[in-house]
Short mmCIF file of C-alpha atoms in Angstrom, two decimals:
data_model
loop_
_atom_site.label_atom_id
_atom_site.label_comp_id
_atom_site.label_asym_id
_atom_site.label_seq_id
_atom_site.Cartn_x
_atom_site.Cartn_y
_atom_site.Cartn_z
CA UNK A 1 -46.65 -122.44 68.69
CA UNK A 2 -49.21 -124.80 67.18
CA UNK A 3 -49.95 -126.49 70.48
CA UNK A 4 -50.37 -123.00 72.14
CA UNK A 5 -53.01 -122.00 69.50
CA UNK A 6 -55.09 -125.25 69.82
CA UNK A 7 -54.96 -125.11 73.72
CA UNK A 8 -55.97 -121.30 73.44
CA UNK A 9 -58.67 -121.67 70.96
CA UNK A 10 -60.21 -124.30 72.64
CA UNK A 11 -60.35 -122.02 76.00
CA UNK A 12 -58.07 -124.03 77.83
CA UNK A 13 -55.71 -122.86 80.43
CA UNK A 14 -52.15 -122.34 78.64
CA UNK A 15 -49.76 -123.35 81.41
CA UNK A 16 -45.99 -123.91 81.41
CA UNK A 17 -46.63 -127.43 82.57
CA UNK A 18 -48.88 -127.94 79.46
CA UNK A 19 -46.05 -126.69 77.12
CA UNK A 20 -43.19 -128.62 78.67
CA UNK A 21 -41.79 -124.65 79.30
CA UNK A 22 -40.67 -124.76 76.03
CA UNK A 23 -42.74 -121.82 74.91
CA UNK A 24 -41.31 -119.31 77.25
CA UNK A 25 -38.25 -119.07 74.70
CA UNK A 26 -40.18 -119.42 71.49
CA UNK A 27 -40.52 -115.72 70.76
CA UNK A 28 -37.55 -114.21 68.62
CA UNK A 29 -35.35 -112.24 70.64
CA UNK A 30 -36.25 -108.30 71.24
CA UNK A 31 -35.44 -105.56 73.37
CA UNK A 32 -37.28 -105.63 76.75
CA UNK A 33 -39.78 -108.09 75.64
CA UNK A 34 -40.97 -110.38 77.93
CA UNK A 35 -41.62 -114.06 77.40
CA UNK A 36 -44.49 -115.51 79.30
CA UNK A 37 -47.35 -118.22 79.67
CA UNK A 38 -50.67 -117.43 80.47
CA UNK A 39 -54.44 -118.49 81.63
CA UNK A 40 -57.72 -117.99 79.35
CA UNK A 41 -60.88 -117.28 80.81
CA UNK A 42 -63.45 -117.81 78.01
CA UNK A 43 -66.88 -116.25 77.31
CA UNK A 44 -66.80 -113.43 80.08
CA UNK A 45 -69.70 -111.38 80.47
CA UNK A 46 -68.60 -107.88 80.08
CA UNK A 47 -71.92 -106.15 79.75
CA UNK A 48 -74.94 -105.82 77.80
CA UNK A 49 -76.04 -104.25 74.49
CA UNK A 50 -79.49 -102.96 73.49
CA UNK A 51 -81.23 -104.33 70.53
CA UNK A 52 -84.80 -103.48 69.06
CA UNK A 53 -87.62 -104.14 71.48
CA UNK A 54 -85.39 -103.34 74.41
CA UNK A 55 -83.91 -106.93 74.65
CA UNK A 56 -80.49 -106.65 76.07
CA UNK A 57 -77.84 -109.14 74.64
CA UNK A 58 -75.17 -110.33 76.70
CA UNK A 59 -71.71 -109.33 75.46
CA UNK A 60 -68.73 -111.80 75.71
CA UNK A 61 -65.11 -111.16 75.90
CA UNK A 62 -62.01 -113.83 76.09
CA UNK A 63 -59.41 -112.92 78.91
CA UNK A 64 -55.77 -114.01 78.11
CA UNK A 65 -53.79 -113.62 81.31
CA UNK A 66 -50.17 -113.96 81.61
CA UNK A 67 -49.03 -115.63 84.75
CA UNK A 68 -45.41 -116.98 84.99
CA UNK A 69 -42.76 -115.46 82.56
CA UNK A 70 -39.01 -116.13 82.29
CA UNK A 71 -38.02 -113.38 84.48
CA UNK A 72 -40.30 -114.72 87.05
CA UNK A 73 -44.28 -114.04 88.09
CA UNK A 74 -46.04 -111.82 85.65
CA UNK A 75 -46.61 -109.29 88.03
CA UNK A 76 -48.69 -105.98 87.12
CA UNK A 77 -49.12 -105.96 83.04
CA UNK A 78 -50.84 -103.50 80.74
CA UNK A 79 -54.27 -104.50 79.23
CA UNK A 80 -55.04 -104.46 75.59
CA UNK A 81 -58.36 -104.61 74.40
CA UNK A 82 -58.66 -106.40 70.90
CA UNK A 83 -61.41 -105.97 68.78
CA UNK A 84 -61.84 -108.30 65.74
CA UNK A 85 -63.27 -107.22 62.51
CA UNK A 86 -65.94 -108.30 60.29
CA UNK A 87 -67.57 -105.17 58.41
CA UNK A 88 -69.99 -104.96 61.62
CA UNK A 89 -71.77 -107.94 60.01
CA UNK A 90 -70.43 -110.43 62.53
CA UNK A 91 -67.55 -110.62 65.10
CA UNK A 92 -65.83 -113.49 66.39
CA UNK A 93 -63.66 -113.30 69.35
CA UNK A 94 -62.12 -116.83 69.14
CA UNK A 95 -61.47 -116.88 65.07
CA UNK A 96 -58.11 -118.46 64.69
CA UNK A 97 -56.34 -115.09 63.30
CA UNK A 98 -57.56 -113.65 66.54
CA UNK A 99 -56.47 -116.03 68.80
CA UNK A 100 -53.25 -116.05 67.18
CA UNK A 101 -52.69 -112.19 67.93
CA UNK A 102 -54.18 -112.79 71.20
CA UNK A 103 -51.60 -115.78 72.11
CA UNK A 104 -48.47 -113.66 70.80
CA UNK A 105 -49.47 -110.81 72.93
CA UNK A 106 -50.12 -112.64 75.91
CA UNK A 107 -46.73 -114.49 75.47
CA UNK A 108 -45.27 -111.08 75.31
CA UNK A 109 -46.61 -110.35 78.75
CA UNK A 110 -49.53 -108.22 78.11
CA UNK A 111 -53.26 -109.23 79.10
CA UNK A 112 -55.56 -109.16 76.10
CA UNK A 113 -59.13 -109.04 76.20
CA UNK A 114 -60.70 -110.19 72.89
CA UNK A 115 -64.11 -109.08 72.62
CA UNK A 116 -67.70 -109.16 70.81
CA UNK A 117 -69.99 -106.51 70.25
CA UNK A 118 -73.30 -106.00 68.78
CA UNK A 119 -73.38 -106.10 65.07
CA UNK A 120 -75.81 -105.26 62.17
CA UNK A 121 -78.32 -107.86 62.88
CA UNK A 122 -78.32 -110.20 65.89
CA UNK A 123 -81.19 -112.69 66.32
CA UNK A 124 -83.46 -111.06 64.14
CA UNK A 125 -83.11 -107.53 65.66
CA UNK A 126 -80.91 -104.62 64.84
CA UNK A 127 -78.80 -102.90 67.50
CA UNK A 128 -80.04 -99.65 69.27
CA UNK A 129 -77.96 -96.94 69.95
CA UNK A 130 -77.43 -96.09 73.67
CA UNK A 131 -75.70 -92.80 72.97
CA UNK A 132 -78.28 -90.85 70.24
CA UNK A 133 -81.16 -90.48 72.69
CA UNK A 134 -82.84 -87.47 71.46
CA UNK A 135 -83.81 -86.31 67.82
CA UNK A 136 -81.17 -83.42 68.33
CA UNK A 137 -78.52 -86.00 68.98
CA UNK A 138 -79.46 -87.78 66.15
CA UNK A 139 -79.27 -84.95 63.79
CA UNK A 140 -75.85 -83.53 65.39
CA UNK A 141 -74.50 -87.14 64.71
CA UNK A 142 -75.61 -87.04 61.01
CA UNK A 143 -74.19 -83.46 60.57
CA UNK A 144 -70.70 -84.86 61.70
CA UNK A 145 -70.73 -87.38 58.94
CA UNK A 146 -72.28 -85.70 56.07
CA UNK A 147 -69.09 -85.33 54.02
CA UNK A 148 -67.76 -88.80 55.08
CA UNK A 149 -66.21 -90.91 52.45
CA UNK A 150 -68.39 -93.90 54.10
CA UNK A 151 -71.88 -94.93 53.90
CA UNK A 152 -74.01 -93.55 56.84
CA UNK A 153 -75.05 -96.96 58.27
CA UNK A 154 -71.14 -97.93 58.89
CA UNK A 155 -71.20 -94.94 60.83
CA UNK A 156 -74.14 -95.94 62.76
CA UNK A 157 -72.62 -99.63 63.22
CA UNK A 158 -69.22 -98.19 64.46
CA UNK A 159 -71.02 -95.85 67.09
CA UNK A 160 -72.67 -99.15 68.33
CA UNK A 161 -69.50 -101.09 68.56
CA UNK A 162 -67.73 -98.02 70.33
CA UNK A 163 -70.48 -97.64 72.86
CA UNK A 164 -69.78 -101.76 73.44
CA UNK A 165 -65.98 -101.31 73.30
CA UNK A 166 -66.11 -98.55 75.85
CA UNK A 167 -68.15 -101.10 78.12
CA UNK A 168 -65.25 -103.46 77.61
CA UNK A 169 -62.55 -101.10 78.51
CA UNK A 170 -64.64 -100.06 82.12
CA UNK A 171 -65.19 -103.76 82.77
CA UNK A 172 -61.37 -104.58 82.61
CA UNK A 173 -60.22 -101.47 84.45
CA UNK A 174 -62.76 -102.54 87.36
CA UNK A 175 -60.76 -105.63 87.53
CA UNK A 176 -57.42 -104.37 87.52
CA UNK A 177 -56.79 -105.38 91.10
CA UNK A 178 -57.96 -108.76 90.26
CA UNK A 179 -56.14 -109.59 87.08
CA UNK A 180 -52.89 -107.76 88.16
CA UNK A 181 -53.37 -105.17 85.23
CA UNK A 182 -51.58 -101.63 84.77
CA UNK A 183 -54.75 -100.07 84.06
CA UNK A 184 -53.31 -96.66 83.53
CA UNK A 185 -51.12 -97.90 80.47
CA UNK A 186 -53.93 -99.41 78.32
CA UNK A 187 -54.00 -100.63 74.66
CA UNK A 188 -56.28 -100.93 71.93
CA UNK A 189 -56.01 -102.91 68.61
CA UNK A 190 -58.52 -103.64 65.94
CA UNK A 191 -58.70 -105.20 62.53
CA UNK A 192 -60.74 -103.83 59.68
CA UNK A 193 -64.35 -102.75 61.60
CA UNK A 194 -62.55 -103.69 64.90
CA UNK A 195 -59.74 -100.93 63.90
CA UNK A 196 -62.73 -98.30 63.19
CA UNK A 197 -63.74 -99.03 66.62
CA UNK A 198 -60.67 -98.61 68.20
CA UNK A 199 -60.12 -95.49 66.56
CA UNK A 200 -63.23 -94.08 67.31
CA UNK A 201 -62.89 -95.13 70.96
CA UNK A 202 -59.55 -93.67 71.33
CA UNK A 203 -59.95 -90.06 69.39
CA UNK A 204 -63.71 -89.42 68.61
CA UNK A 205 -65.61 -90.59 72.22
CA UNK A 206 -65.46 -86.99 73.74
CA UNK A 207 -66.39 -85.19 70.48
CA UNK A 208 -69.79 -87.56 70.49
CA UNK A 209 -70.58 -87.22 73.95
CA UNK A 210 -69.75 -90.37 74.92
CA UNK A 211 -67.44 -91.58 77.83
CA UNK A 212 -64.20 -90.19 77.00
CA UNK A 213 -61.69 -92.81 77.05
CA UNK A 214 -58.88 -91.92 79.59
CA UNK A 215 -56.10 -93.91 79.99
CA UNK A 216 -55.00 -95.25 76.32
CA UNK A 217 -51.28 -95.16 75.61
CA UNK A 218 -51.38 -97.01 72.25
CA UNK A 219 -53.89 -97.62 69.41
CA UNK A 220 -53.00 -100.42 66.86
CA UNK A 221 -55.17 -99.82 63.44
CA UNK A 222 -55.17 -102.95 61.13
CA UNK A 223 -56.89 -101.60 58.11
CA UNK A 224 -59.08 -99.40 59.62
CA UNK A 225 -59.97 -95.68 59.39
CA UNK A 226 -62.59 -93.24 61.54
CA UNK A 227 -64.21 -89.84 60.32
CA UNK A 228 -63.44 -87.26 60.66
CA UNK A 229 -59.68 -87.16 61.39
CA UNK A 230 -60.45 -83.54 62.74
CA UNK A 231 -61.12 -85.14 65.85
CA UNK A 232 -57.48 -85.73 66.59
CA UNK A 233 -55.99 -83.52 68.84
CA UNK A 234 -52.88 -83.19 70.95
CA UNK A 235 -52.48 -85.49 73.72
CA UNK A 236 -54.06 -88.47 71.98
CA UNK A 237 -52.60 -91.63 72.28
CA UNK A 238 -49.79 -92.89 69.86
CA UNK A 239 -50.98 -94.87 66.73
CA UNK A 240 -49.63 -97.46 64.51
CA UNK A 241 -51.29 -97.99 61.41
CA UNK A 242 -51.09 -100.99 58.83
CA UNK A 243 -52.08 -100.24 55.71
CA UNK A 244 -52.21 -102.22 52.24
CA UNK A 245 -51.49 -100.16 49.28
CA UNK A 246 -54.12 -102.26 47.48
CA UNK A 247 -56.68 -102.17 50.03
CA UNK A 248 -60.51 -101.89 48.54
CA UNK A 249 -62.25 -101.23 51.70
CA UNK A 250 -59.90 -98.54 53.18
CA UNK A 251 -57.92 -96.58 50.72
CA UNK A 252 -54.49 -96.43 51.49
CA UNK A 253 -54.76 -92.50 50.54
CA UNK A 254 -57.12 -92.16 53.59
CA UNK A 255 -54.69 -93.72 55.80
CA UNK A 256 -52.13 -91.03 54.59
CA UNK A 257 -54.80 -87.98 55.62
CA UNK A 258 -55.00 -89.76 58.85
CA UNK A 259 -51.22 -89.93 59.73
CA UNK A 260 -50.76 -86.38 58.33
CA UNK A 261 -53.44 -85.06 60.49
CA UNK A 262 -52.20 -87.04 63.79
CA UNK A 263 -48.61 -85.55 63.14
CA UNK A 264 -50.07 -82.08 62.57
CA UNK A 265 -51.78 -82.03 65.46
CA UNK A 266 -48.37 -83.40 67.41
CA UNK A 267 -50.10 -87.17 68.09
CA UNK A 268 -47.29 -89.64 67.46
CA UNK A 269 -48.10 -91.50 64.16
CA UNK A 270 -46.30 -94.60 62.84
CA UNK A 271 -46.96 -96.23 59.67
CA UNK A 272 -46.34 -99.78 58.24
CA UNK A 273 -47.12 -99.53 54.14
CA UNK A 274 -47.72 -103.01 52.89
CA UNK A 275 -47.08 -103.35 49.23
CA UNK A 276 -49.67 -105.31 47.31
CA UNK A 277 -51.78 -105.82 50.21
CA UNK A 278 -55.46 -105.86 50.15
CA UNK A 279 -57.21 -106.05 53.22
CA UNK A 280 -57.39 -107.85 56.53
CA UNK A 281 -55.23 -110.62 58.30
CA UNK A 282 -55.06 -113.53 55.84
CA UNK A 283 -53.80 -111.20 52.83
CA UNK A 284 -51.36 -109.56 54.95
CA UNK A 285 -49.90 -112.66 57.12
CA UNK A 286 -48.21 -110.28 59.58
CA UNK A 287 -46.66 -113.18 61.28
CA UNK A 288 -44.22 -114.05 58.40
CA UNK A 289 -44.21 -110.82 56.18
CA UNK A 290 -40.94 -108.82 57.47
CA UNK A 291 -40.12 -105.11 57.40
CA UNK A 292 -37.77 -104.01 55.10
CA UNK A 293 -34.20 -103.42 56.37
CA UNK A 294 -34.91 -105.35 59.48
CA UNK A 295 -34.96 -109.14 60.61
CA UNK A 296 -38.52 -108.60 62.09
CA UNK A 297 -42.04 -109.42 61.26
CA UNK A 298 -45.04 -106.91 61.02
CA UNK A 299 -46.11 -108.80 64.34
CA UNK A 300 -43.10 -108.35 66.15
CA UNK A 301 -43.14 -104.55 64.97
CA UNK A 302 -46.61 -104.38 66.62
CA UNK A 303 -45.35 -105.99 69.76
CA UNK A 304 -42.27 -103.12 69.67
CA UNK A 305 -44.35 -100.43 69.19
CA UNK A 306 -46.83 -101.57 72.47
CA UNK A 307 -43.96 -102.61 74.68
CA UNK A 308 -42.41 -98.91 74.01
CA UNK A 309 -45.53 -97.25 74.73
CA UNK A 310 -47.32 -99.46 77.44
CA UNK A 311 -44.13 -100.57 79.21
CA UNK A 312 -41.99 -97.54 78.75
CA UNK A 313 -39.73 -98.38 81.60
CA UNK A 314 -38.69 -101.59 79.85
CA UNK A 315 -36.28 -99.62 77.41
CA UNK A 316 -37.75 -100.89 74.27
CA UNK A 317 -37.03 -98.61 71.29
CA UNK A 318 -39.30 -97.26 68.66
CA UNK A 319 -39.30 -97.03 65.77
CA UNK A 320 -37.33 -100.05 65.21
CA UNK A 321 -33.49 -99.60 65.13
CA UNK A 322 -32.49 -98.13 61.83
CA UNK A 323 -36.31 -97.31 60.96
CA UNK A 324 -38.67 -93.98 60.41
CA UNK A 325 -42.02 -93.87 61.60
CA UNK A 326 -42.70 -94.71 57.75
CA UNK A 327 -41.80 -98.36 57.37
CA UNK A 328 -42.53 -100.61 54.48
CA UNK A 329 -43.07 -104.43 54.39
CA UNK A 330 -41.87 -106.96 51.88
CA UNK A 331 -44.13 -107.39 49.03
CA UNK A 332 -44.40 -111.11 49.58
CA UNK A 333 -43.50 -113.04 53.03
CA UNK A 334 -41.06 -115.73 53.05
CA UNK A 335 -42.47 -119.09 51.90
CA UNK A 336 -43.46 -121.32 55.26
CA UNK A 337 -41.03 -124.08 55.78
#
């Protein structure tokens, strides 16, 4: 496991030879889950984003591409766009926790694209929205968010991140044949501000006159939210929400409202409540904290959700056996060995 992460963090190819083939069998057994090695293509330019003065900022992603699996060649695999958090102040696609997630998903046979987007200030310049072109559009945007529990600037930064995220999705789909991707079964996963971004991409893009995100089949929201929840409508992609009961950034009650709204309009919504957890990957420890009543970790539950929704022919059950769509994690993760 640590060898895998070290190689991935360095942007080096992760191959069966590099790992002595042992990584093919390093994940706990789960129904229909693949076990794969992968290659990393680092610092791919997926587009540009506009800053003040018309400066075009190159936008980068790292691609984690499965090649050999325990059951044979990787073949056609579902893509997942992974957006890190950072409060829209910074975003780092190769942060260790993000690499850990990308590594685990790629080993499970998903192609992962960890992206960076424009943030609040870059090179001393602020981002410029590529969607709000007229005073009327700005007015309509402000009207949408006037009752939001979150600051207006947060909504603007989320809008900019959504613009870039949708570019990344287009870039990924355009390379489906090259990378062997099942572009009709796309997943979105984000943490914190990255979760706010993927939720907006999945559920608000068409409401904001942005390019609609067709083909998204699963959304994983780790400590995020979006506004307004009334953008959710029948036919939207299923969502898995991770929520800490002590989150000071995204109140737990907001996730309850999101889940209720989704279910009310017929959108499949699952939630993992994490008692005592605050905000973010470090506090949540999703790789060690287990779901109560199971022997799987929170991360393994995420993989099962993505398996069930992005690779339905594989027979993965969701929710996990013996669970409902409302699950609870352990209060404390087990001690590390």
